[in-house]
XYZ file of C-alpha atoms in Angstrom:
500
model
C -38.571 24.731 -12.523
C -39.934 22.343 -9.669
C -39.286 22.648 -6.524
C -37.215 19.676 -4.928
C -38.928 17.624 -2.671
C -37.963 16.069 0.883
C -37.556 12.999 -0.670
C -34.699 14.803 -3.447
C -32.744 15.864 -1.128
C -32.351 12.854 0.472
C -31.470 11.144 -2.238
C -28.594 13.965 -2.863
C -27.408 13.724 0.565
C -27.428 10.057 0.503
C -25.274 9.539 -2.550
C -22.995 12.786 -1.559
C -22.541 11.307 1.735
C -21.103 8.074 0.202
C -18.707 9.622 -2.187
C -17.182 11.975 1.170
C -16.732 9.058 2.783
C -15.156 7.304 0.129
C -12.515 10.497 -0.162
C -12.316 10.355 3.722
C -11.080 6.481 3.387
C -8.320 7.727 1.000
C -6.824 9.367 3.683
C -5.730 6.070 5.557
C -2.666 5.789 2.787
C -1.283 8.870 3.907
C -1.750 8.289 7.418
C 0.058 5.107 7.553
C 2.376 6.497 5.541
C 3.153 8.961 8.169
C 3.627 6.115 10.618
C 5.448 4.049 8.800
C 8.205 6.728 8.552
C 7.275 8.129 12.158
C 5.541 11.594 10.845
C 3.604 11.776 14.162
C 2.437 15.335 13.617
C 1.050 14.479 9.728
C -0.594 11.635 11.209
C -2.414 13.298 13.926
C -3.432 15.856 10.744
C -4.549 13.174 9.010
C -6.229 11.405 12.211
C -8.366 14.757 12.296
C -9.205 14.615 8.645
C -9.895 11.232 8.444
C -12.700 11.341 11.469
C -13.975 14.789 10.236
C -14.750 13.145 6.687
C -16.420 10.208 7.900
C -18.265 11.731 10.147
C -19.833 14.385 7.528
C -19.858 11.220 4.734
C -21.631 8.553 7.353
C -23.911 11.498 8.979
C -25.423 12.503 5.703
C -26.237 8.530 4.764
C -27.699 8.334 8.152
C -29.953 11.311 7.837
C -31.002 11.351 4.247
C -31.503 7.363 4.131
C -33.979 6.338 1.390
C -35.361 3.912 -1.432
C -35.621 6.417 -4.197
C -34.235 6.103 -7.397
C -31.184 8.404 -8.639
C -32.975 10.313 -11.674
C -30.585 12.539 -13.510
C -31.115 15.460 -12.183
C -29.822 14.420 -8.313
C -27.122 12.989 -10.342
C -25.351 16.227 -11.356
C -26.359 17.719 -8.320
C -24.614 15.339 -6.450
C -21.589 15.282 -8.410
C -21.089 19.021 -7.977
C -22.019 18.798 -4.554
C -19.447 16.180 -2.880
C -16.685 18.033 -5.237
C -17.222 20.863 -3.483
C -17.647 18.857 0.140
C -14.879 16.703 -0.723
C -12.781 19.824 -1.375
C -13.084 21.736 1.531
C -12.970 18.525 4.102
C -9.677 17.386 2.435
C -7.854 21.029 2.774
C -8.025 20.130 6.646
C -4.953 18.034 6.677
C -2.898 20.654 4.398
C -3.826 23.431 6.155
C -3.314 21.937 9.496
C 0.597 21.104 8.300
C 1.885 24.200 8.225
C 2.635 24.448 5.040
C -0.177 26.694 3.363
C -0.548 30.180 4.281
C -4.222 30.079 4.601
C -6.952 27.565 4.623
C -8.334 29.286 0.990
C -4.327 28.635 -0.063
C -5.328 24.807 1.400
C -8.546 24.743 -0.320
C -6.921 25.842 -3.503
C -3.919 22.928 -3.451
C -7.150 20.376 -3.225
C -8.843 21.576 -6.039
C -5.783 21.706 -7.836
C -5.161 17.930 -7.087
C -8.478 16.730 -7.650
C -9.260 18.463 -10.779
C -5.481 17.628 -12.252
C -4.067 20.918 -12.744
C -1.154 20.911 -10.886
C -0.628 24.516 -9.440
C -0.063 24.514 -6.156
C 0.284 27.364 -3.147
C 2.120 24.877 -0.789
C 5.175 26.823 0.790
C 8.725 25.063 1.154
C 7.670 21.803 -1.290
C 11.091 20.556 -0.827
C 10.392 20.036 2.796
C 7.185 18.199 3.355
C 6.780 15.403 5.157
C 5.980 11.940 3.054
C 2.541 11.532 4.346
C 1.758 14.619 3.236
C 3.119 14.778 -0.179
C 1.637 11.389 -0.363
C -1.702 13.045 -0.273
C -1.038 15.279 -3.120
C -0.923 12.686 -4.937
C -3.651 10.374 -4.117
C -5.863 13.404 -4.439
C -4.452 13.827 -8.147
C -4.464 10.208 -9.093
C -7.814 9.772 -7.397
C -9.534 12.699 -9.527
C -7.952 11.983 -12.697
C -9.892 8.794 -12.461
C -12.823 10.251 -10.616
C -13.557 10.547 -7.233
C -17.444 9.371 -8.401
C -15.192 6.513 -10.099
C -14.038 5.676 -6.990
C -17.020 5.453 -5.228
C -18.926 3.532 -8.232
C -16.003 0.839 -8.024
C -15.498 0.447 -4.401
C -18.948 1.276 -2.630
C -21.578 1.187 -5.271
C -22.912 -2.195 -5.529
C -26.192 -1.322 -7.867
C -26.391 -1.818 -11.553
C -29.238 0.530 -11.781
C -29.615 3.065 -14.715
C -29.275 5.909 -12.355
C -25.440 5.331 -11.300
C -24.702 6.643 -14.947
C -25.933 9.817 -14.330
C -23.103 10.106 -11.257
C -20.824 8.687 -14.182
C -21.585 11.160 -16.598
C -21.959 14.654 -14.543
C -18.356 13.994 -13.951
C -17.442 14.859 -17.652
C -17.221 10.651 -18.970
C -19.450 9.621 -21.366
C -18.055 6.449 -23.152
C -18.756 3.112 -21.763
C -16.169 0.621 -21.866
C -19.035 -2.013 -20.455
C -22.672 -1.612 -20.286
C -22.355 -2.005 -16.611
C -21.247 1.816 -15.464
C -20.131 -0.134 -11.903
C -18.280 -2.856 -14.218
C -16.993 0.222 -16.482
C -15.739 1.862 -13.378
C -13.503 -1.246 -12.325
C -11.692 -1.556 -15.636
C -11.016 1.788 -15.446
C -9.499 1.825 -12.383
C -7.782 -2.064 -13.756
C -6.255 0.258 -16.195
C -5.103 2.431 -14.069
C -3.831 0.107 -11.672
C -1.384 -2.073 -14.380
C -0.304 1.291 -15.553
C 0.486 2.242 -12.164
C 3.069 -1.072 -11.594
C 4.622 -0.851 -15.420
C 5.268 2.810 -14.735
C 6.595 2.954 -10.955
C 9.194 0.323 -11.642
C 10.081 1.579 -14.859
C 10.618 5.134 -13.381
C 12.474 3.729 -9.861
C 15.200 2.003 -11.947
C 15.805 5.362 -13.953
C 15.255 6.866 -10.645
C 18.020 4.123 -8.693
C 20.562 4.866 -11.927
C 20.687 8.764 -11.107
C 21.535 7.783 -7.564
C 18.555 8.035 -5.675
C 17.752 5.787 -2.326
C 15.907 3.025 -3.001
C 13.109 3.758 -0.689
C 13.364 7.584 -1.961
C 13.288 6.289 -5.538
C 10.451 4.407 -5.279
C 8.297 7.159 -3.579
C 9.544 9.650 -6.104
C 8.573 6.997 -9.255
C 5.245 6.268 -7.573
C 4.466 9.840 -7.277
C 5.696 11.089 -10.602
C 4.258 8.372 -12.194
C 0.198 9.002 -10.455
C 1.070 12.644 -11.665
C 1.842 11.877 -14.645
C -0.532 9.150 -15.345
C -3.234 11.397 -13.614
C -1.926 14.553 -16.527
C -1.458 16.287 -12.884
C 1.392 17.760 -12.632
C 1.990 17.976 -8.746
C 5.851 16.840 -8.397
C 7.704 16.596 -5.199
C 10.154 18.792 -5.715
C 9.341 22.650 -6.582
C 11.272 22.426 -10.045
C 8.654 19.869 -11.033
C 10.323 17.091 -13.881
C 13.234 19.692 -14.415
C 15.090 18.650 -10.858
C 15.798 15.064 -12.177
C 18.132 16.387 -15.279
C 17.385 13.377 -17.099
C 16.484 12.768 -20.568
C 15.804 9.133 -20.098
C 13.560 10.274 -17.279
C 11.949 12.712 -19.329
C 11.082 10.134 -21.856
C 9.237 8.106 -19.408
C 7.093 10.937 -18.253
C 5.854 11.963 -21.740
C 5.137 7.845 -22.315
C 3.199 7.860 -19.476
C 1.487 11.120 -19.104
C 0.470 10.520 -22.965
C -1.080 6.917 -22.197
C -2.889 8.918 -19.631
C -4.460 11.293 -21.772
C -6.303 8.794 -23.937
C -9.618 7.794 -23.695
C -9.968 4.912 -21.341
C -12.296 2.926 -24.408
C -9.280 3.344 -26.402
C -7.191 1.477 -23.977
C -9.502 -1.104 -23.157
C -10.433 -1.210 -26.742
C -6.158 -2.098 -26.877
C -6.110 -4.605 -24.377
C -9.100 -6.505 -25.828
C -7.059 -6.948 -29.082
C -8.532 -3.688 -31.185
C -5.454 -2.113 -31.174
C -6.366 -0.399 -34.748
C -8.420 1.980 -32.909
C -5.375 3.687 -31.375
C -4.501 4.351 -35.038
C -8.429 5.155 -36.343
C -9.341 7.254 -33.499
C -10.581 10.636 -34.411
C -9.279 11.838 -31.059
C -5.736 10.407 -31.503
C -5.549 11.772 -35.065
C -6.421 15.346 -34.242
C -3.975 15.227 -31.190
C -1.482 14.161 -33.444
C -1.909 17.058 -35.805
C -2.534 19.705 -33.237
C 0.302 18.541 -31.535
C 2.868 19.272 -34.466
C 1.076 22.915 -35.091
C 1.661 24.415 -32.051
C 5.045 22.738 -31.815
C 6.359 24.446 -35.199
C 4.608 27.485 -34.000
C 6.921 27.619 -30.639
C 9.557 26.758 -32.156
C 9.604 29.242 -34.903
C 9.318 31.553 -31.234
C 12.233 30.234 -30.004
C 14.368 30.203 -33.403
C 13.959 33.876 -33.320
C 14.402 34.115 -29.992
C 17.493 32.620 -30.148
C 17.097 31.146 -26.691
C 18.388 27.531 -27.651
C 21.341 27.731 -30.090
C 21.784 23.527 -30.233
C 19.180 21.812 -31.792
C 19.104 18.941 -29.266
C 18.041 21.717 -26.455
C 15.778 23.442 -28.774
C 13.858 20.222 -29.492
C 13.924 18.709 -26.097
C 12.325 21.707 -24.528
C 10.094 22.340 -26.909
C 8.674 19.206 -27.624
C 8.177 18.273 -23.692
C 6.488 21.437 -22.738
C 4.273 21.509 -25.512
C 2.946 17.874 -25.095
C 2.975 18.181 -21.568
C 0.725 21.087 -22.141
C -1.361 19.395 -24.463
C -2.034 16.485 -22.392
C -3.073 19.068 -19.918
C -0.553 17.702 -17.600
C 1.640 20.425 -16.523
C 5.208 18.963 -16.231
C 7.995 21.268 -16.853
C 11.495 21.629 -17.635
C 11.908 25.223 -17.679
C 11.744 28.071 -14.745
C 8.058 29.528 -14.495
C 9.573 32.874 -15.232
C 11.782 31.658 -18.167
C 8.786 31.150 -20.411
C 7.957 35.227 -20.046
C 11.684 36.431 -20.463
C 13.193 34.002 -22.868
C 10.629 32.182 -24.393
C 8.647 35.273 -25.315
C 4.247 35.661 -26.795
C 4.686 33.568 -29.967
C 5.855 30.614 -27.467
C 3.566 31.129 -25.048
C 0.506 31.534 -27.175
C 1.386 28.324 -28.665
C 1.183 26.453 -25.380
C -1.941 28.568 -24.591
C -3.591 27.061 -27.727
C -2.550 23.506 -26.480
C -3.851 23.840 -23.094
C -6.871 25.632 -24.414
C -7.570 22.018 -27.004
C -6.342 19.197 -24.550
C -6.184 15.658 -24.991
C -8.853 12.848 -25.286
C -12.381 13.071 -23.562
C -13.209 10.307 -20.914
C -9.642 10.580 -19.723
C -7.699 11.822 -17.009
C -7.195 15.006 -19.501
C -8.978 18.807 -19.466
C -9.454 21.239 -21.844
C -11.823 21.399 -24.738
C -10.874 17.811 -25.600
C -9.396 16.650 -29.541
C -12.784 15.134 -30.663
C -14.843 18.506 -29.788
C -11.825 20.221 -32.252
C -12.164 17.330 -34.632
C -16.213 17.381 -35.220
C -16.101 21.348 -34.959
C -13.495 21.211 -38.281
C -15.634 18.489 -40.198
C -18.536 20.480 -39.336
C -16.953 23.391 -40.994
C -15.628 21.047 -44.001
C -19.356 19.295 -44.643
C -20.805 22.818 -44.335
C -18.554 24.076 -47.255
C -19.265 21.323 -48.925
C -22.461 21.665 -48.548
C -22.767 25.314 -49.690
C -20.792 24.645 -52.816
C -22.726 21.054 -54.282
C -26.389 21.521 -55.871
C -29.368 22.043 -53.923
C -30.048 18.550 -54.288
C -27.236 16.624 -52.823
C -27.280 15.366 -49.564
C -23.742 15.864 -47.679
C -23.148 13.698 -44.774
C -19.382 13.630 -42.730
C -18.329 10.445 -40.788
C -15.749 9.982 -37.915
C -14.204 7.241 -36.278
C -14.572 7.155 -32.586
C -14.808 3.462 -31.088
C -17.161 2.576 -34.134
C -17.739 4.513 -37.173
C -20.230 7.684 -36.633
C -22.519 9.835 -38.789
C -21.971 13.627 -37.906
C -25.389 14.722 -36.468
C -26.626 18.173 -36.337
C -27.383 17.507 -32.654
C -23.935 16.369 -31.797
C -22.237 19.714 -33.232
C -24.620 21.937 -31.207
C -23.536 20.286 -27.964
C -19.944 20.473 -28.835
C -20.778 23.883 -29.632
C -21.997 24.682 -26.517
C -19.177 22.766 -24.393
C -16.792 25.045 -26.289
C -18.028 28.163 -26.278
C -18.293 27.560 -22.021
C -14.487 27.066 -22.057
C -13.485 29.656 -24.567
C -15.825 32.416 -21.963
C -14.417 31.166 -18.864
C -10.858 31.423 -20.205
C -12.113 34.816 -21.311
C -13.305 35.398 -17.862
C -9.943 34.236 -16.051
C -7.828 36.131 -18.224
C -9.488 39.360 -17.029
C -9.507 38.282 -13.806
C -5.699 38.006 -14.000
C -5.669 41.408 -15.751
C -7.827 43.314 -13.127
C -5.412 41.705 -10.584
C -2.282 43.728 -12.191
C -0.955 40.872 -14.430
C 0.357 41.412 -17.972
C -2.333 40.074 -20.510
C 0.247 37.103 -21.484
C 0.838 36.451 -18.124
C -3.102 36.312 -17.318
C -3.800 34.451 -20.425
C -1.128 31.737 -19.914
C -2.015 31.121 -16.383
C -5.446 31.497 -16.428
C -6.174 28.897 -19.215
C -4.001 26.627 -17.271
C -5.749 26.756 -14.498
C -9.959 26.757 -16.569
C -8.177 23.740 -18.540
C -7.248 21.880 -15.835
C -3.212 21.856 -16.910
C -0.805 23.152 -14.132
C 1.559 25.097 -16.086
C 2.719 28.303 -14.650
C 4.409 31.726 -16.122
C 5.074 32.818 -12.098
C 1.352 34.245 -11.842
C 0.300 31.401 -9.569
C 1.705 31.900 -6.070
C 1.069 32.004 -2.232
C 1.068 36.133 -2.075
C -1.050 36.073 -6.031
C -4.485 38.005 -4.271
C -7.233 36.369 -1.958
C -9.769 36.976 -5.138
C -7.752 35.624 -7.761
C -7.272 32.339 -5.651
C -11.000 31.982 -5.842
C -11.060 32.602 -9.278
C -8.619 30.101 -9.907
C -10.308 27.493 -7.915
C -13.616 28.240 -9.236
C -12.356 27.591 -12.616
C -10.837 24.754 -12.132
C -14.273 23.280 -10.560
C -16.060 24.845 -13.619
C -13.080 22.839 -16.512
C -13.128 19.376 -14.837
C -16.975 19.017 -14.567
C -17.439 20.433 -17.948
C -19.830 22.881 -16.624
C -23.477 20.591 -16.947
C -23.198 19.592 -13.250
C -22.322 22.945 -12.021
C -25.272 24.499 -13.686
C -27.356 21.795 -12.534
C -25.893 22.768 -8.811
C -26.790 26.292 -9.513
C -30.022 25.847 -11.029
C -30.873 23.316 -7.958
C -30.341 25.904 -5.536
C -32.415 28.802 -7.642
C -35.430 25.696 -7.661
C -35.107 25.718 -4.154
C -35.804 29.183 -3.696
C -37.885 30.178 -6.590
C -38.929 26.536 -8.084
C -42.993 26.028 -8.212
């Protein structure tokens, strides 16, 4: 490997510097949100956060300025790189609130947002001040788009082959426009007429249980980005469950599914294709995964005899396990209920959902439906292949935005992506067990964390140890980037010390 030059890390400081300072301007929505409702303490936390990130974001520009083209390989670097920046400079506000027991608990809650999980360390939820709740979920809205996203729509300006390599390291592939910048916008155009439909739909449901009207639009708005976002942060510490609402419920799994799709398949539905939402390889294996793992858990519960209605029974079953399978964490049951009444069979079916996910190129983690879908044709044109004559030449197709021949090349990278996730939830689990958690426990939580989902068994919380916090956030680094950029990180750093 060669060593980096001057001139590389410039160009890595440069383009990390502009995506901390495009976190750092985030923070202005919370902070006048603090003043508007006369938080003066949040917005002093804020204040400090705000300066501290522009100063690192607008320091780096200024010291690493350059002409140099982004290549790939600063690309990655730099993707892993302001992640971890953007991390650790917005844990400042959080831990300055109060509410987190340690800046590493602080550190952990940002993570947690930005990747879309969902856990969270944050003591007394209930009680947090609007400004700072509305950061939660800026930070989960923001990274289920991307904060590279954000920077390529709002600061990036260049049309340059390069930008895709920011576009890709952060786990998106498909392009919706040639353009990545132009790409970039309609994602976040997406995201943006999503975010009106669903906040008013969810404040009138919100208004008809009785809520304030300023407190039931804050609660839509933030349900909705973590929903949209398959987050799972909620302002209230019994997540979805605290609203008691069926109707309510229904709107969440609408709009955390919309979320999980691929953000070509949208577009591809507002341009008029709206037979790809029914072609889509993705969407089809989602569909069928989907209605495994729910018969599985609900042959758990049957026996269980938890649920003796059906109505229960179904409800329960059917939200946890899609909000599990969009990776986006919303529950209706105590953490602790899934370990003493919905018992292993349950539990290892949402483990197998988190451990799939939804659609790539979405706000979704986990292994992602198409990587299931090619590995099973894979299997199916390799029997097929084994069984025909020598002769005859077996070929698979999928559907995914245009029809597809199933290359040799594309299996080994799927492969490879998989096998990553199935070894780090390998690696979490044992974490969890070394720690002094049951293996279900470990599993269940562990796998939610590597897969970027949120849900929670009771494993996750402020006194869980210092170690298995880092674990935790660590993984959820490792799921959201999809592991290239990290390795490029890593590999970067052994260049700079042993590179030739």
């Amino acid at each position: 490997m060669l060593r980096p030059s001057v001139d590389d890390h410039r160009v890595v400081g440069l383009y990390t510097g502009k995506i901390v300072s495009g976190v750092g301007l985030l923070m202005i929505v919370p902070l006048v949100t603090a003043l508007v409702f006369r938080e003066w303490d949040t917005a002093i936390d804020f204040g400090i956060g705000l300066t501290v990130c522009l100063a690192v974001g607008l320091g780096l520009q200024a010291l690493c300025r350059t002409s140099d083209e982004l290549q790939r390989r600063h690309g990655l670097v730099v993707v892993s790189a302001s992640w971890i920046l953007a991390t650790a400079l917005g844990a400042i506000p959080l831990y300055l609130s109060g509410h987190m027991g340690s800046y590493l608990d602080a550190v952990f809650d940002v993570m947690s947002g930005l990747t879309t999980t969902g856990l969270y360390l944050m003591q007394d939820l209930d009680h947090v001040s609007n400004g700072l709740n509305m950061w939660r979920f800026i930070l989960t809205f923001a990274g289920g788009q991307g904060i590279v996203v954000i920077a390529l729509t709002f600061l990036f300006k260049g049309v340059g082959g390069g930008l895709y390599h920011l576009y890709s390291g952060e786990g998106k592939e498909d392009r919706l426009l040639p353009n990545v910048v132009h790409t970039a916008r309609v994602i976040w155009l997406i995201s943006l007429g999503w975010l009106a439909v669903g906040t008013t739909a969810l404040t009138i449901g919100a208004l008809a249980l009785g809520q304030a009207p300023v407190r039931a639009f804050l609660h839509s708005l933030w349900v909705f980005m973590g929903a949209f976002s398959t987050g799972g942060f909620a302002p209230q510490s019994y997540n979805t469950f605290w609203y008691h609402s069926l109707a309510f419920e229904i709107m969440c799994i609408i709009i955390f599914v919309a979320g999980s799709l691929n953000f070509a398949v949208h577009w591809a539905v507002w341009t008029g294709e709206r037979s790809e939402l029914r072609r889509n390889v993705e969407t089809r294996s989602f569909a069928v995964t989907l209605g495994i793992f729910t018969l599985i858990a609900a042959i758990g519960l049957a026996r269980s005899g938890v649920y003796t209605d059906a109505l229960p029974l179904v409800r329960k079953t059917f939200y946890l396990l899609i909000s599990g399978h969009t990776t986006t964490g919303f529950g209706t049951v105590y953490s602790r209920a899934l370990v003493t009444q919905w018992g292993p069979l349950a539990m290892l079916a949402i483990i197998g959902t988190m451990v799939i996910g939804a659609s790539s190129c979405s706000t979704a983690g986990g292994i992602k439906g198409i990587r299931i879908a090619i590995i099973t044709k894979a299997f199916v044109q390799e029997a097929r292949r084994m069984l025909g004559p020598d002769s005859a030449v077996v070929t698979s197709r999928y559907h995914h935005l245009k029809n597809r021949v199933l290359q040799d090349a594309t299996i080994r990278s799927v492969l490879l992506i998989t096998v990553a996730f199935l070894t780090l939830h390998a690696i979490v689990t044992m974490a969890g067990v070394l720690a002094g958690y049951p293996f279900i426990e470990a599993a269940f939580d562990g796998v939610s964390a590597a897969s970027n989902t949120g849900l929670s068994c009771g494993v996750v919380s402020p006194s869980m140890p210092g170690a298995l916090k880092a674990v935790y956030v660590v993984a959820m680094w490792l799921g959201r980037m999809e592991f290239l950029a990290v390795f490029a990180l890593f590999g970067w750093l052994w260049s700079v010390v042993r590179g030739r």
